[in-house]
Amino acid sequence: MGVTKTQVFTDKQNRIADLAKALAHPARVAIIQHLLKEKSCVCGDLVEVLPLAQATVSQHLKELKNIGILHGEINPPRVCYCINETVWQEAKAIFGEILEPDVAVACCN
Amino acid sequence: MGVTKTQVFTDKQNRIADLAKALAHPARVAIIQHLLKEKSCVCGDLVEVLPLAQATVSQHLKELKNIGILHGEINPPRVCYCINETVWQEAKAIFGEILEPDVAVACCN
DNA sequence: CGATTCAATCGTAAATATACGATGAGAATT
DNA sequence: AATTCTCATCGTATATTTACGATTGAATCG
């Protein structure tokens, strides 16, 4: 995208944005859903499950790793991906916190 | 970004991705937080609160409107923005659903 | 009516994202 | 040692994002 002036926002706002980015693409949503379902950490399977090229899947996995939601263990000749429980809890907490407030108050009155 | 082959994913996966995009930029996070705090629907204030140009803020507001999270009411000479309660509940439900499962199972064993 | 105010939109530059084919690295198998 | 398998990375084309200044549109105020 453009530049995103991260410096001018709080660490928390930036972290929320990063965690949201993990879910901000349907392919990454699909990856996460798959990993949640198959508790065992599949990986090459993802390429078969997703209608995307292997390079593209690998790229999405890399992003999710960078955000911290996933980590991969080399288990030759395969690589095992799984959800990072710590970061998963963080996401749960952070999204819960921001989504919690009710907006029942009518506005523009 | 690139193209995003939305056709090959489910409607739900695409909707999750769209709702996540609302939170996938710190400026939009800040906008939403501000609207949650000031239950009254401020608007021009956002430009003062955010360290961004008016055109940029307007652009983020447009995106949030497109996703459905916000709607604006013209109230000359100002425009009142507020969170769309229906979509807010949808976001709550959809994120709650995907984040709910525990990942306590160790992986790559 | 003219000036002012608020917000949307236009036009644009630069950075980033998405996707894919091709290639490379590492390990096991033949 | 050569082949095969799995996955990461490179290179690249294209689209989208982000950001801003400038302009426009609508409406109030003097």
CSV table of N, CA and C (backbone and C1' of nucleotides) in Angstrom, one decimal, chain C residues 4-28:
chain,number,residue,atom,x,y,z
C,4,DT,P,-13.4,35.2,3.3
C,4,DT,O5',-14.1,34.0,4.1
C,4,DT,C5',-15.1,34.3,5.1
C,4,DT,C4',-15.7,33.0,5.6
C,4,DT,C3',-14.7,31.9,5.8
C,4,DT,O3',-14.8,31.4,7.2
C,4,DT,C1',-16.5,31.1,4.6
C,5,DT,P,-13.7,30.4,7.8
C,5,DT,O5',-14.6,29.1,7.9
C,5,DT,C5',-16.0,29.1,8.3
C,5,DT,C4',-16.6,27.8,8.2
C,5,DT,C3',-15.6,26.6,8.4
C,5,DT,O3',-16.2,25.7,9.2
C,5,DT,C1',-16.8,26.4,6.3
C,6,DC,P,-15.3,24.5,9.9
C,6,DC,O5',-15.9,23.2,9.1
C,6,DC,C5',-17.3,22.9,9.2
C,6,DC,C4',-17.7,21.8,8.2
C,6,DC,C3',-16.7,20.6,8.3
C,6,DC,O3',-17.5,19.4,8.5
C,6,DC,C1',-16.9,21.4,6.1
C,7,DA,P,-16.7,18.1,8.9
C,7,DA,O5',-16.7,17.3,7.5
C,7,DA,C5',-18.0,17.1,6.9
C,7,DA,C4',-17.8,16.8,5.4
C,7,DA,C3',-16.9,15.6,5.2
C,7,DA,O3',-17.6,14.6,4.4
C,7,DA,C1',-16.3,17.3,3.8
C,8,DA,P,-17.0,13.2,4.2
C,8,DA,O5',-17.0,13.1,2.6
C,8,DA,C5',-18.2,13.5,1.9
C,8,DA,C4',-17.9,13.7,0.4
C,8,DA,C3',-17.2,12.6,-0.2
C,8,DA,O3',-17.9,12.3,-1.5
C,8,DA,C1',-16.0,14.6,-0.5
C,9,DT,P,-17.5,11.0,-2.3
C,9,DT,O5',-16.5,11.6,-3.4
C,9,DT,C5',-17.0,12.8,-4.1
C,9,DT,C4',-15.8,13.3,-5.0
C,9,DT,C3',-15.0,12.2,-5.7
C,9,DT,O3',-15.1,12.5,-7.1
C,9,DT,C1',-13.6,13.8,-4.6
C,10,DC,P,-14.3,11.5,-8.1
C,10,DC,O5',-13.1,12.4,-8.5
C,10,DC,C5',-13.3,13.8,-8.8
C,10,DC,C4',-12.0,14.4,-9.3
C,10,DC,C3',-11.1,13.5,-10.1
C,10,DC,O3',-10.5,14.2,-11.2
C,10,DC,C1',-9.9,14.2,-8.2
C,11,DG,P,-9.8,13.3,-12.3
C,11,DG,O5',-8.2,13.6,-11.9
C,11,DG,C5',-7.8,14.9,-11.6
C,11,DG,C4',-6.3,14.8,-11.2
C,11,DG,C3',-5.5,13.7,-11.9
C,11,DG,O3',-4.3,14.3,-12.3
C,11,DG,C1',-5.3,13.5,-9.6
C,12,DT,P,-3.2,13.4,-13.1
C,12,DT,O5',-2.2,13.0,-11.9
C,12,DT,C5',-1.8,14.0,-11.0
C,12,DT,C4',-0.9,13.4,-9.9
C,12,DT,C3',0.0,12.3,-10.4
C,12,DT,O3',1.3,12.6,-10.0
C,12,DT,C1',-1.1,11.7,-8.4
C,13,DA,P,2.5,11.9,-10.8
C,13,DA,O5',3.4,11.4,-9.5
C,13,DA,C5',3.7,12.4,-8.5
C,13,DA,C4',4.2,11.7,-7.2
C,13,DA,C3',5.2,10.6,-7.5
C,13,DA,O3',6.2,10.7,-6.5
C,13,DA,C1',3.3,9.7,-6.4
C,14,DA,P,7.5,9.8,-6.7
C,14,DA,O5',7.3,8.7,-5.6
C,14,DA,C5',7.1,9.1,-4.3
C,14,DA,C4',6.6,7.9,-3.5
C,14,DA,C3',7.5,6.6,-3.7
C,14,DA,O3',8.0,6.2,-2.5
C,14,DA,C1',5.2,6.1,-3.9
C,15,DA,P,8.9,4.9,-2.3
C,15,DA,O5',7.8,3.9,-1.6
C,15,DA,C5',7.1,4.3,-0.5
C,15,DA,C4',6.1,3.3,0.0
C,15,DA,C3',6.7,1.9,0.1
C,15,DA,O3',6.3,1.3,1.3
C,15,DA,C1',4.9,1.8,-1.4
C,16,DT,P,6.9,-0.1,1.8
C,16,DT,O5',5.6,-1.0,1.5
C,16,DT,C5',4.3,-0.6,1.9
C,16,DT,C4',3.3,-1.5,1.4
C,16,DT,C3',3.6,-3.0,1.5
C,16,DT,O3',2.5,-3.6,2.2
C,16,DT,C1',2.9,-2.5,-0.7
C,17,DA,P,2.5,-5.2,2.5
C,17,DA,O5',1.4,-5.7,1.5
C,17,DA,C5',0.3,-5.0,1.2
C,17,DA,C4',-0.7,-5.7,0.3
C,17,DA,C3',-0.6,-7.3,0.5
C,17,DA,O3',-2.0,-7.7,0.3
C,17,DA,C1',0.1,-6.7,-1.7
C,18,DT,P,-2.3,-9.2,0.6
C,18,DT,O5',-2.3,-9.8,-0.9
C,18,DT,C5',-3.3,-9.4,-1.8
C,18,DT,C4',-3.1,-10.1,-3.2
C,18,DT,C3',-2.9,-11.6,-3.2
C,18,DT,O3',-3.9,-12.1,-3.9
C,18,DT,C1',-1.3,-10.5,-4.5
C,19,DA,P,-4.2,-13.7,-3.9
C,19,DA,O5',-3.3,-14.2,-5.1
C,19,DA,C5',-3.7,-13.8,-6.4
C,19,DA,C4',-2.6,-14.2,-7.4
C,19,DA,C3',-2.1,-15.6,-7.3
C,19,DA,O3',-2.6,-16.4,-8.4
C,19,DA,C1',-0.3,-14.0,-7.6
C,20,DC,P,-2.3,-17.9,-8.4
C,20,DC,O5',-1.0,-18.0,-9.3
C,20,DC,C5',-1.0,-17.4,-10.6
C,20,DC,C4',0.4,-17.4,-11.1
C,20,DC,C3',1.0,-18.8,-11.1
C,20,DC,O3',1.3,-19.2,-12.4
C,20,DC,C1',2.5,-17.1,-10.3
C,21,DG,P,1.6,-20.8,-12.6
C,21,DG,O5',3.0,-20.6,-13.2
C,21,DG,C5',3.3,-19.7,-14.3
C,21,DG,C4',4.8,-19.5,-14.5
C,21,DG,C3',5.6,-20.7,-14.6
C,21,DG,O3',6.6,-20.5,-15.6
C,21,DG,C1',6.4,-19.5,-12.8
C,22,DA,P,7.5,-21.7,-15.9
C,22,DA,O5',8.9,-21.4,-15.1
C,22,DA,C5',9.4,-20.0,-15.2
C,22,DA,C4',10.6,-19.9,-14.4
C,22,DA,C3',11.5,-21.1,-14.4
C,22,DA,O3',12.9,-20.7,-14.4
C,22,DA,C1',10.9,-20.6,-12.2
C,23,DT,P,14.0,-21.7,-14.6
C,23,DT,O5',14.9,-21.6,-13.3
C,23,DT,C5',15.1,-20.3,-12.7
C,23,DT,C4',15.4,-20.4,-11.3
C,23,DT,C3',16.5,-21.5,-11.0
C,23,DT,O3',17.5,-20.9,-10.3
C,23,DT,C1',14.6,-21.6,-9.4
C,24,DG,P,18.8,-21.7,-9.8
C,24,DG,O5',18.6,-21.8,-8.3
C,24,DG,C5',18.3,-20.7,-7.5
C,24,DG,C4',18.2,-21.1,-6.0
C,24,DG,C3',19.3,-22.1,-5.6
C,24,DG,O3',19.7,-21.7,-4.3
C,24,DG,C1',17.1,-23.0,-5.2
C,25,DA,P,21.0,-22.4,-3.6
C,25,DA,O5',20.5,-23.0,-2.3
C,25,DA,C5',19.5,-22.3,-1.5
C,25,DA,C4',19.0,-23.2,-0.5
C,25,DA,C3',20.0,-24.3,0.1
C,25,DA,O3',19.8,-24.4,1.5
C,25,DA,C1',18.1,-25.4,-0.8
C,26,DG,P,20.9,-25.2,2.3
C,26,DG,O5',20.1,-26.5,2.8
C,26,DG,C5',18.8,-26.3,3.5
C,26,DG,C4',18.2,-27.7,3.6
C,26,DG,C3',19.2,-28.8,4.0
C,26,DG,O3',18.8,-29.3,5.2
C,26,DG,C1',17.8,-29.4,2.2
C,27,DA,P,19.6,-30.6,5.8
C,27,DA,O5',18.7,-31.8,5.4
C,27,DA,C5',17.3,-31.8,5.8
C,27,DA,C4',16.6,-33.0,5.2
C,27,DA,C3',17.3,-34.3,5.4
C,27,DA,O3',16.4,-35.3,5.9
C,27,DA,C1',16.9,-34.0,3.1
C,28,DA,P,16.9,-36.6,6.5
C,28,DA,O5',16.2,-37.7,5.6
C,28,DA,C5',14.8,-37.7,5.4
C,28,DA,C4',14.3,-38.4,4.2
C,28,DA,C3',14.8,-39.8,4.1
C,28,DA,O3',13.6,-40.6,3.7
C,28,DA,C1',15.5,-38.7,2.1
